[in-house]
Coordinates of C-alpha atoms and ligand atoms in Angstrom, one line a residue:
M1 CA 93.7 -37.9 108.6
S2 CA 90.1 -37.2 109.6
D3 CA 86.9 -39.0 109.0
A4 CA 85.3 -36.1 107.0
F5 CA 88.8 -36.3 104.6
D6 CA 88.7 -39.9 104.8
N7 CA 85.0 -40.4 103.7
L8 CA 85.5 -37.8 101.1
L9 CA 88.9 -39.8 99.8
R10 CA 87.2 -43.0 99.3
A11 CA 84.2 -41.6 97.6
S12 CA 86.1 -39.5 95.1
L13 CA 88.8 -42.4 94.6
I14 CA 86.0 -44.3 93.8
T15 CA 83.5 -42.1 91.2
A16 CA 87.2 -40.4 89.6
H17 CA 85.9 -40.7 85.7
D18 CA 83.1 -40.2 83.3
E19 CA 81.3 -43.2 82.8
S20 CA 79.2 -41.5 79.8
N21 CA 82.4 -41.3 77.8
A22 CA 82.7 -45.3 78.6
F23 CA 79.7 -47.7 77.9
D24 CA 79.1 -47.0 81.3
A25 CA 81.8 -49.0 82.1
V26 CA 82.8 -48.5 86.2
V27 CA 86.6 -48.6 85.0
P28 CA 87.3 -46.3 82.5
P29 CA 88.8 -47.7 79.2
I30 CA 92.9 -48.2 78.1
V31 CA 92.8 -45.7 75.2
Q32 CA 96.0 -47.4 74.0
T33 CA 96.7 -45.2 71.0
S34 CA 99.8 -43.3 70.0
L35 CA 97.9 -40.8 68.0
F36 CA 94.6 -39.6 67.7
T37 CA 93.1 -38.1 64.0
F38 CA 91.2 -34.9 62.8
S39 CA 88.1 -34.9 61.9
D40 CA 88.9 -32.3 59.2
Y41 CA 91.3 -29.5 58.1
D42 CA 89.7 -26.7 60.4
E43 CA 89.5 -29.3 63.7
M44 CA 93.3 -29.8 63.1
V45 CA 94.4 -26.0 62.4
A46 CA 92.4 -25.2 65.5
T47 CA 93.9 -27.7 67.8
Y48 CA 97.3 -26.4 66.5
R49 CA 96.8 -22.8 67.0
G50 CA 95.4 -23.7 70.4
E51 CA 92.0 -23.0 69.9
K52 CA 90.9 -26.5 70.8
Q53 CA 92.1 -28.7 73.7
R54 CA 91.7 -32.3 72.5
P55 CA 94.7 -35.3 72.3
V56 CA 96.7 -35.0 69.1
Y57 CA 99.8 -37.7 70.3
S58 CA 100.4 -39.7 73.7
R59 CA 103.7 -38.0 74.8
G60 CA 101.3 -35.2 75.6
L61 CA 97.4 -36.0 76.3
N62 CA 96.0 -39.0 76.4
P63 CA 92.6 -39.8 78.4
T64 CA 93.4 -43.0 80.1
V65 CA 97.0 -40.7 81.3
R66 CA 94.5 -38.1 82.3
V67 CA 91.9 -39.6 84.1
F68 CA 95.2 -41.0 86.5
E69 CA 96.5 -37.1 86.5
D70 CA 92.8 -35.9 88.1
M71 CA 92.4 -38.8 90.5
L72 CA 96.3 -37.8 91.8
A73 CA 95.3 -33.8 91.4
R74 CA 92.0 -34.1 93.5
L75 CA 93.9 -36.4 96.4
E76 CA 96.7 -33.7 96.6
G77 CA 94.4 -30.4 96.5
A78 CA 96.0 -29.5 93.6
D79 CA 95.0 -27.6 90.4
D80 CA 96.3 -30.1 87.9
A81 CA 98.9 -32.9 87.6
L82 CA 101.0 -34.2 85.3
A83 CA 102.3 -38.8 85.2
F84 CA 105.4 -39.7 84.0
A85 CA 106.7 -43.1 83.0
S86 CA 108.7 -43.4 86.2
G87 CA 109.6 -41.4 89.5
M88 CA 112.7 -40.8 88.5
A89 CA 111.1 -38.9 85.0
A90 CA 108.9 -36.5 87.3
I91 CA 111.7 -35.9 89.5
S92 CA 114.2 -34.8 86.8
S93 CA 111.7 -33.4 84.7
T94 CA 110.6 -31.1 87.3
V95 CA 113.8 -29.7 88.8
L96 CA 114.9 -29.0 85.4
S97 CA 111.9 -27.1 84.3
F98 CA 113.2 -24.7 87.0
V99 CA 116.8 -24.3 87.5
E100 CA 119.8 -22.8 85.2
P101 CA 123.8 -23.2 85.1
G102 CA 124.2 -20.4 88.1
D103 CA 121.5 -21.5 90.5
R104 CA 121.4 -23.6 93.7
I105 CA 119.4 -26.3 95.2
V106 CA 118.8 -26.4 99.0
A107 CA 118.1 -30.5 99.2
V108 CA 117.2 -32.4 102.8
R109 CA 120.3 -35.1 104.0
H110 CA 119.0 -38.7 102.9
L111 CA 117.0 -37.9 100.1
Y112 CA 116.0 -40.8 97.7
P113 CA 119.5 -42.1 96.3
D114 CA 118.5 -42.2 92.8
A115 CA 117.5 -37.9 92.8
F116 CA 121.4 -37.4 95.0
R117 CA 122.9 -39.3 91.8
F118 CA 120.7 -36.7 89.4
F119 CA 121.4 -33.7 91.3
E120 CA 125.5 -35.0 91.6
T121 CA 125.8 -35.7 88.1
V122 CA 123.5 -34.2 85.4
L123 CA 122.7 -31.0 87.4
K124 CA 126.5 -30.6 88.4
R125 CA 127.2 -30.6 84.6
M126 CA 124.7 -27.6 84.4
R127 CA 126.4 -26.1 86.7
V128 CA 123.8 -26.3 89.2
E129 CA 124.9 -26.3 93.2
V130 CA 123.3 -28.6 95.2
I131 CA 123.9 -28.4 98.8
Y132 CA 122.4 -30.5 101.5
V133 CA 120.8 -29.9 104.7
D134 CA 119.3 -31.2 107.5
G135 CA 115.4 -30.8 107.1
R136 CA 115.2 -31.3 110.9
D137 CA 117.6 -28.2 111.7
E138 CA 115.0 -25.5 110.6
E139 CA 117.8 -22.6 111.6
A140 CA 120.0 -24.7 109.0
V141 CA 117.6 -24.4 106.3
A142 CA 116.9 -21.3 107.0
K143 CA 120.5 -20.4 106.5
A144 CA 120.8 -21.9 103.4
L145 CA 118.1 -20.4 101.8
P146 CA 118.8 -16.8 100.9
G147 CA 119.8 -17.2 96.8
A148 CA 118.6 -20.5 96.3
K149 CA 116.0 -21.1 93.2
L150 CA 114.5 -24.3 94.7
L151 CA 114.5 -26.3 98.1
Y152 CA 114.4 -29.8 97.6
L153 CA 112.2 -31.6 100.0
E154 CA 111.4 -35.5 101.4
S155 CA 109.7 -36.4 104.3
P156 CA 110.4 -38.9 105.7
T157 CA 112.9 -39.3 104.3
S158 CA 115.2 -42.2 102.7
W159 CA 116.4 -45.3 104.8
V160 CA 117.0 -43.2 107.8
M161 CA 113.1 -41.9 107.7
D162 CA 113.5 -38.5 109.3
A163 CA 110.3 -36.8 109.3
H164 CA 110.3 -33.1 109.3
D165 CA 107.9 -30.1 109.8
V166 CA 107.4 -29.7 106.3
G167 CA 104.6 -26.6 106.4
A168 CA 107.5 -25.0 108.6
L169 CA 109.9 -25.7 106.2
A170 CA 107.7 -24.9 102.9
A171 CA 107.1 -21.4 104.4
L172 CA 110.7 -21.2 105.1
A173 CA 111.6 -21.0 101.6
K174 CA 108.2 -18.8 100.8
Q175 CA 110.1 -16.2 103.0
H176 CA 112.9 -16.0 100.8
S177 CA 110.9 -16.4 97.4
V178 CA 112.5 -19.9 97.1
L179 CA 110.1 -22.7 95.1
S180 CA 109.8 -25.5 97.1
V181 CA 109.1 -29.1 95.8
I182 CA 108.9 -32.4 97.6
D183 CA 108.7 -36.1 97.2
N184 CA 105.8 -37.5 98.9
S185 CA 105.7 -41.2 98.0
W186 CA 106.1 -42.5 101.7
A187 CA 103.4 -40.6 103.0
T188 CA 101.2 -40.2 100.2
P189 CA 98.1 -37.8 100.4
V190 CA 96.3 -40.0 102.6
F191 CA 98.7 -39.1 105.3
Q192 CA 100.0 -35.8 104.3
R193 CA 99.4 -33.4 101.7
P194 CA 102.1 -31.1 101.0
L195 CA 100.2 -28.8 99.4
T196 CA 97.8 -28.0 102.1
L197 CA 100.9 -27.6 104.0
G198 CA 102.6 -24.4 101.8
V199 CA 104.3 -26.3 99.5
D200 CA 104.3 -25.5 95.5
L201 CA 104.8 -28.6 94.4
V202 CA 104.3 -32.4 95.3
L203 CA 105.6 -35.6 93.7
H204 CA 105.6 -39.1 93.1
S205 CA 107.5 -42.3 92.8
A206 CA 103.5 -43.6 92.0
S207 CA 105.8 -47.4 91.4
K208 CA 105.4 -47.2 95.3
Y209 CA 101.9 -46.9 97.4
L210 CA 100.0 -45.1 94.5
G211 CA 99.8 -47.9 92.4
G212 CA 100.2 -50.6 95.3
H213 CA 100.9 -53.9 93.6
S214 CA 104.1 -53.6 92.2
D215 CA 103.4 -54.1 88.3
V216 CA 104.1 -50.3 87.5
V217 CA 107.0 -47.9 87.5
A218 CA 105.9 -44.3 87.2
G219 CA 105.7 -40.8 88.7
V220 CA 103.7 -37.8 89.0
V221 CA 103.7 -34.1 90.0
A222 CA 100.9 -32.0 91.2
G223 CA 100.4 -28.4 92.0
P224 CA 99.1 -25.0 90.6
K225 CA 98.1 -24.7 87.0
A226 CA 101.0 -21.7 85.9
L227 CA 103.8 -24.5 87.4
I228 CA 102.6 -27.8 86.1
E229 CA 101.7 -25.8 82.8
R230 CA 105.7 -24.9 82.8
I231 CA 106.7 -28.5 83.7
R232 CA 104.3 -29.9 80.7
T233 CA 105.6 -27.3 77.9
E234 CA 108.9 -26.8 78.9
T235 CA 110.5 -30.2 79.6
L236 CA 108.0 -33.0 79.5
P237 CA 108.0 -32.9 75.3
Y238 CA 111.3 -32.9 75.0
L239 CA 112.4 -34.9 77.8
G240 CA 109.6 -37.7 76.9
G241 CA 109.3 -39.3 80.0
K242 CA 105.5 -39.5 79.8
L243 CA 103.6 -42.6 81.2
S244 CA 101.8 -45.2 79.2
P245 CA 98.1 -45.3 79.0
F246 CA 98.2 -49.2 80.1
D247 CA 100.5 -48.0 83.3
A248 CA 97.8 -45.4 83.9
W249 CA 94.8 -47.7 84.1
L250 CA 96.9 -49.6 86.6
L251 CA 97.4 -46.9 88.8
V252 CA 93.9 -45.8 88.5
R253 CA 93.0 -49.2 89.7
G254 CA 95.4 -49.1 92.6
L255 CA 94.4 -45.9 93.6
R256 CA 90.5 -47.2 94.6
T257 CA 91.9 -48.9 97.5
L258 CA 95.2 -46.7 98.5
P259 CA 93.2 -45.2 101.8
I260 CA 92.5 -48.9 103.1
R261 CA 95.6 -50.3 102.4
M262 CA 97.8 -47.6 103.9
K263 CA 95.9 -48.0 107.0
A264 CA 96.2 -51.7 106.8
H265 CA 100.1 -51.0 105.8
E266 CA 100.5 -48.5 108.7
A267 CA 99.2 -50.4 111.4
S268 CA 101.3 -54.1 110.5
A269 CA 104.8 -51.7 110.3
L270 CA 104.0 -49.9 113.3
E271 CA 103.0 -52.9 115.5
I272 CA 106.3 -54.7 113.8
A273 CA 108.1 -51.6 114.4
H274 CA 107.7 -51.1 118.4
R275 CA 108.0 -55.5 118.9
L276 CA 111.5 -54.4 117.5
Q277 CA 112.0 -52.1 119.5
A278 CA 111.6 -54.0 122.7
L279 CA 113.7 -56.9 121.6
D280 CA 117.2 -56.5 123.5
I281 CA 119.0 -57.4 120.0
V282 CA 118.0 -54.3 118.3
E283 CA 120.1 -51.1 118.8
K284 CA 117.8 -48.6 117.0
V285 CA 114.2 -48.1 115.3
C286 CA 114.1 -45.8 112.5
H287 CA 110.2 -45.1 112.7
P288 CA 108.9 -42.1 112.4
A289 CA 106.5 -42.4 115.0
L290 CA 108.8 -44.2 117.2
N291 CA 110.7 -42.1 119.7
N292 CA 109.3 -38.6 118.7
A293 CA 105.7 -37.7 117.5
L294 CA 104.9 -36.7 114.3
P295 CA 105.2 -33.5 113.0
P296 CA 102.5 -31.3 112.0
G297 CA 101.0 -31.9 108.8
L298 CA 102.0 -35.5 109.0
H299 CA 99.0 -37.7 110.0
G300 CA 100.0 -41.4 109.8
T301 CA 102.4 -43.6 108.6
S302 CA 103.1 -46.4 106.0
G303 CA 104.9 -49.8 106.2
L304 CA 108.2 -48.5 105.0
F305 CA 111.1 -47.8 107.5
S306 CA 114.2 -49.1 108.5
F307 CA 116.6 -50.5 112.0
I308 CA 119.6 -51.4 113.5
F309 CA 121.3 -54.2 114.7
K310 CA 123.1 -54.8 118.0
D311 CA 126.4 -56.6 116.2
Q312 CA 125.1 -59.5 117.6
I313 CA 124.0 -61.0 114.6
N314 CA 124.8 -62.3 111.1
I315 CA 122.7 -60.1 108.5
R316 CA 123.4 -62.6 105.4
S317 CA 122.1 -65.3 108.1
F318 CA 118.8 -63.5 109.0
C319 CA 118.1 -62.1 105.6
D320 CA 118.9 -65.6 104.2
H321 CA 116.1 -66.9 106.7
L322 CA 113.1 -65.0 106.2
T323 CA 111.0 -66.5 104.0
L324 CA 107.9 -63.9 104.0
F325 CA 110.2 -60.8 103.6
K326 CA 112.0 -61.4 100.2
L327 CA 115.4 -59.6 99.4
G328 CA 114.0 -56.5 97.2
V329 CA 114.2 -53.3 96.1
S330 CA 111.2 -50.7 96.0
W331 CA 108.4 -50.9 98.3
G332 CA 104.6 -50.0 98.5
G333 CA 102.8 -52.9 97.0
H334 CA 101.4 -56.2 98.8
E335 CA 104.5 -57.6 99.6
S336 CA 107.0 -57.4 102.1
L337 CA 110.7 -56.9 101.7
I338 CA 114.1 -56.1 103.0
V339 CA 116.9 -54.6 101.9
P340 CA 119.7 -54.8 104.1
G341 CA 122.0 -51.4 104.6
D342 CA 125.8 -53.3 104.4
V343 CA 124.6 -54.1 100.6
V344 CA 123.4 -50.5 100.2
A345 CA 126.7 -49.0 101.4
N346 CA 128.7 -51.3 99.3
Q347 CA 126.9 -50.4 96.5
K348 CA 128.9 -49.6 92.8
A349 CA 126.6 -46.7 92.2
P350 CA 128.8 -43.5 92.3
P351 CA 128.4 -41.2 93.3
S352 CA 127.8 -42.6 96.7
F353 CA 124.9 -42.0 98.9
A354 CA 126.4 -43.8 101.6
A355 CA 129.3 -41.9 101.3
A356 CA 127.6 -38.6 101.3
F357 CA 124.9 -39.4 104.2
G358 CA 126.3 -42.8 105.4
V359 CA 124.4 -46.1 106.1
D360 CA 125.0 -48.5 108.7
P361 CA 126.4 -51.4 107.8
L362 CA 124.3 -53.3 111.2
S363 CA 121.0 -51.5 109.2
V364 CA 118.1 -53.0 107.4
R365 CA 114.9 -51.5 106.0
L366 CA 111.8 -53.5 106.0
H367 CA 108.9 -52.7 104.0
V368 CA 105.8 -54.2 105.6
G369 CA 103.0 -55.6 103.5
L370 CA 99.9 -57.0 103.5
E371 CA 100.6 -60.1 104.6
G372 CA 99.3 -59.8 108.1
T373 CA 101.4 -58.9 111.4
E374 CA 101.7 -62.2 113.5
A375 CA 102.7 -64.0 110.3
L376 CA 105.3 -61.6 109.4
W377 CA 106.5 -61.2 113.1
S378 CA 106.6 -65.4 113.0
D379 CA 108.7 -64.9 110.3
V380 CA 111.0 -61.9 111.5
Q381 CA 111.2 -63.9 115.1
A382 CA 112.7 -66.9 113.5
A383 CA 115.2 -65.3 111.1
I384 CA 117.0 -63.8 114.3
A385 CA 116.8 -66.9 116.5
A386 CA 118.6 -68.6 113.4
A387 CA 120.9 -66.1 112.7
R388 CA 121.8 -64.4 116.1
T389 CA 125.7 -64.6 117.2
K390 CA 125.8 -63.8 120.6
Ligands
LIG401 C1 111.3 -41.9 98.1 C2 111.3 -42.3 96.3 N1 111.5 -41.3 95.7 C3 111.3 -41.9 94.2 C4 111.9 -42.7 93.7 C5 112.1 -43.3 92.2 O1 111.0 -43.7 91.4 P1 111.0 -44.9 90.1 O2 111.8 -45.9 90.4 O3 109.2 -44.5 90.4 O4 111.5 -44.2 89.5 C6 111.9 -44.0 94.4 C7 112.3 -44.9 94.1 O5 112.3 -45.9 94.9 C8 111.8 -43.7 96.0 O6 112.1 -44.4 96.9

């Protein structure tokens, strides 16, 4: 991230709402209401006719949610954004806005497991076919694209953290008139701004870094006016997964410190990844900044990565001896977390993500939080010492 963008980003996050509408408060109000009344009959008629834009009902437009949507749109360099009650609501509403029976989606392998399950259950029932390709293999992507409706990207991917050349993949999609969508939850706009790389729509699980404090489940999609309008009018009102005002307020609070938090996650995670890679008990560290250069367009790395042990450790004992890293799903908050690969590989949630893409049972995924690098490294070292079998 350039210094100029960093300064612009921070300033826009701090001065993100119109204080004149909120008693000059530096924090926007939580407009915790389901509905908004009209001053008279004519105002109601004008609003229903679309001649006047104003809130009617919070499943459509709510001022607090709008503050978050505006902030996120600005961060991603988008015309507009729409916020949802979860990342999965953002994914499902977005994808369902653009596909119909008989269509084909090209998706990258190792995408977020519940996105994979959504594709393999709901979309399959709708007779939408999804084929999975290695996003690092641009030839394979180019071969799969002709005739497809949508290219679904995630970079870096879940679990194995494969980072792709997002701009090159977006250009391929454009060549074949295929709409491109990316899940940018891992990098956030601090490290990757996919719309500036040519992707059509960018979405997030805002439950992760955008919120940043593990106290909200939310999602958002951002992009050009016409595409966002289609989601706003064709799927969101009927699937109904709109973000609540209080959760939007939590997200606005979280976004103010996003650039600062991301740099802290990056520094700690990178240091721990390097130290793990130097250990004789570690087979491989899956972190986009190790082993290869970052692809163009990815300007930094977050706190989530995985690594694979050699067969010289009791993974159960390793997990149970950690004190700062807690066993838990999700990521992006202040706290450090661990998920063991063998648990994921044996998860009873068909269709199996592990069967489709493979999850090494000797792998673990770490989310490196904000506790401090040395404290976290001591935690890892002590747990390895206690769990070593050879
Ligand atoms: C990469 C990624 N995308 C999307 C999601 C789904 O988001 P949510 O849990 O907010 O529905 C997650 C959740 O873990 C995720 O890791």
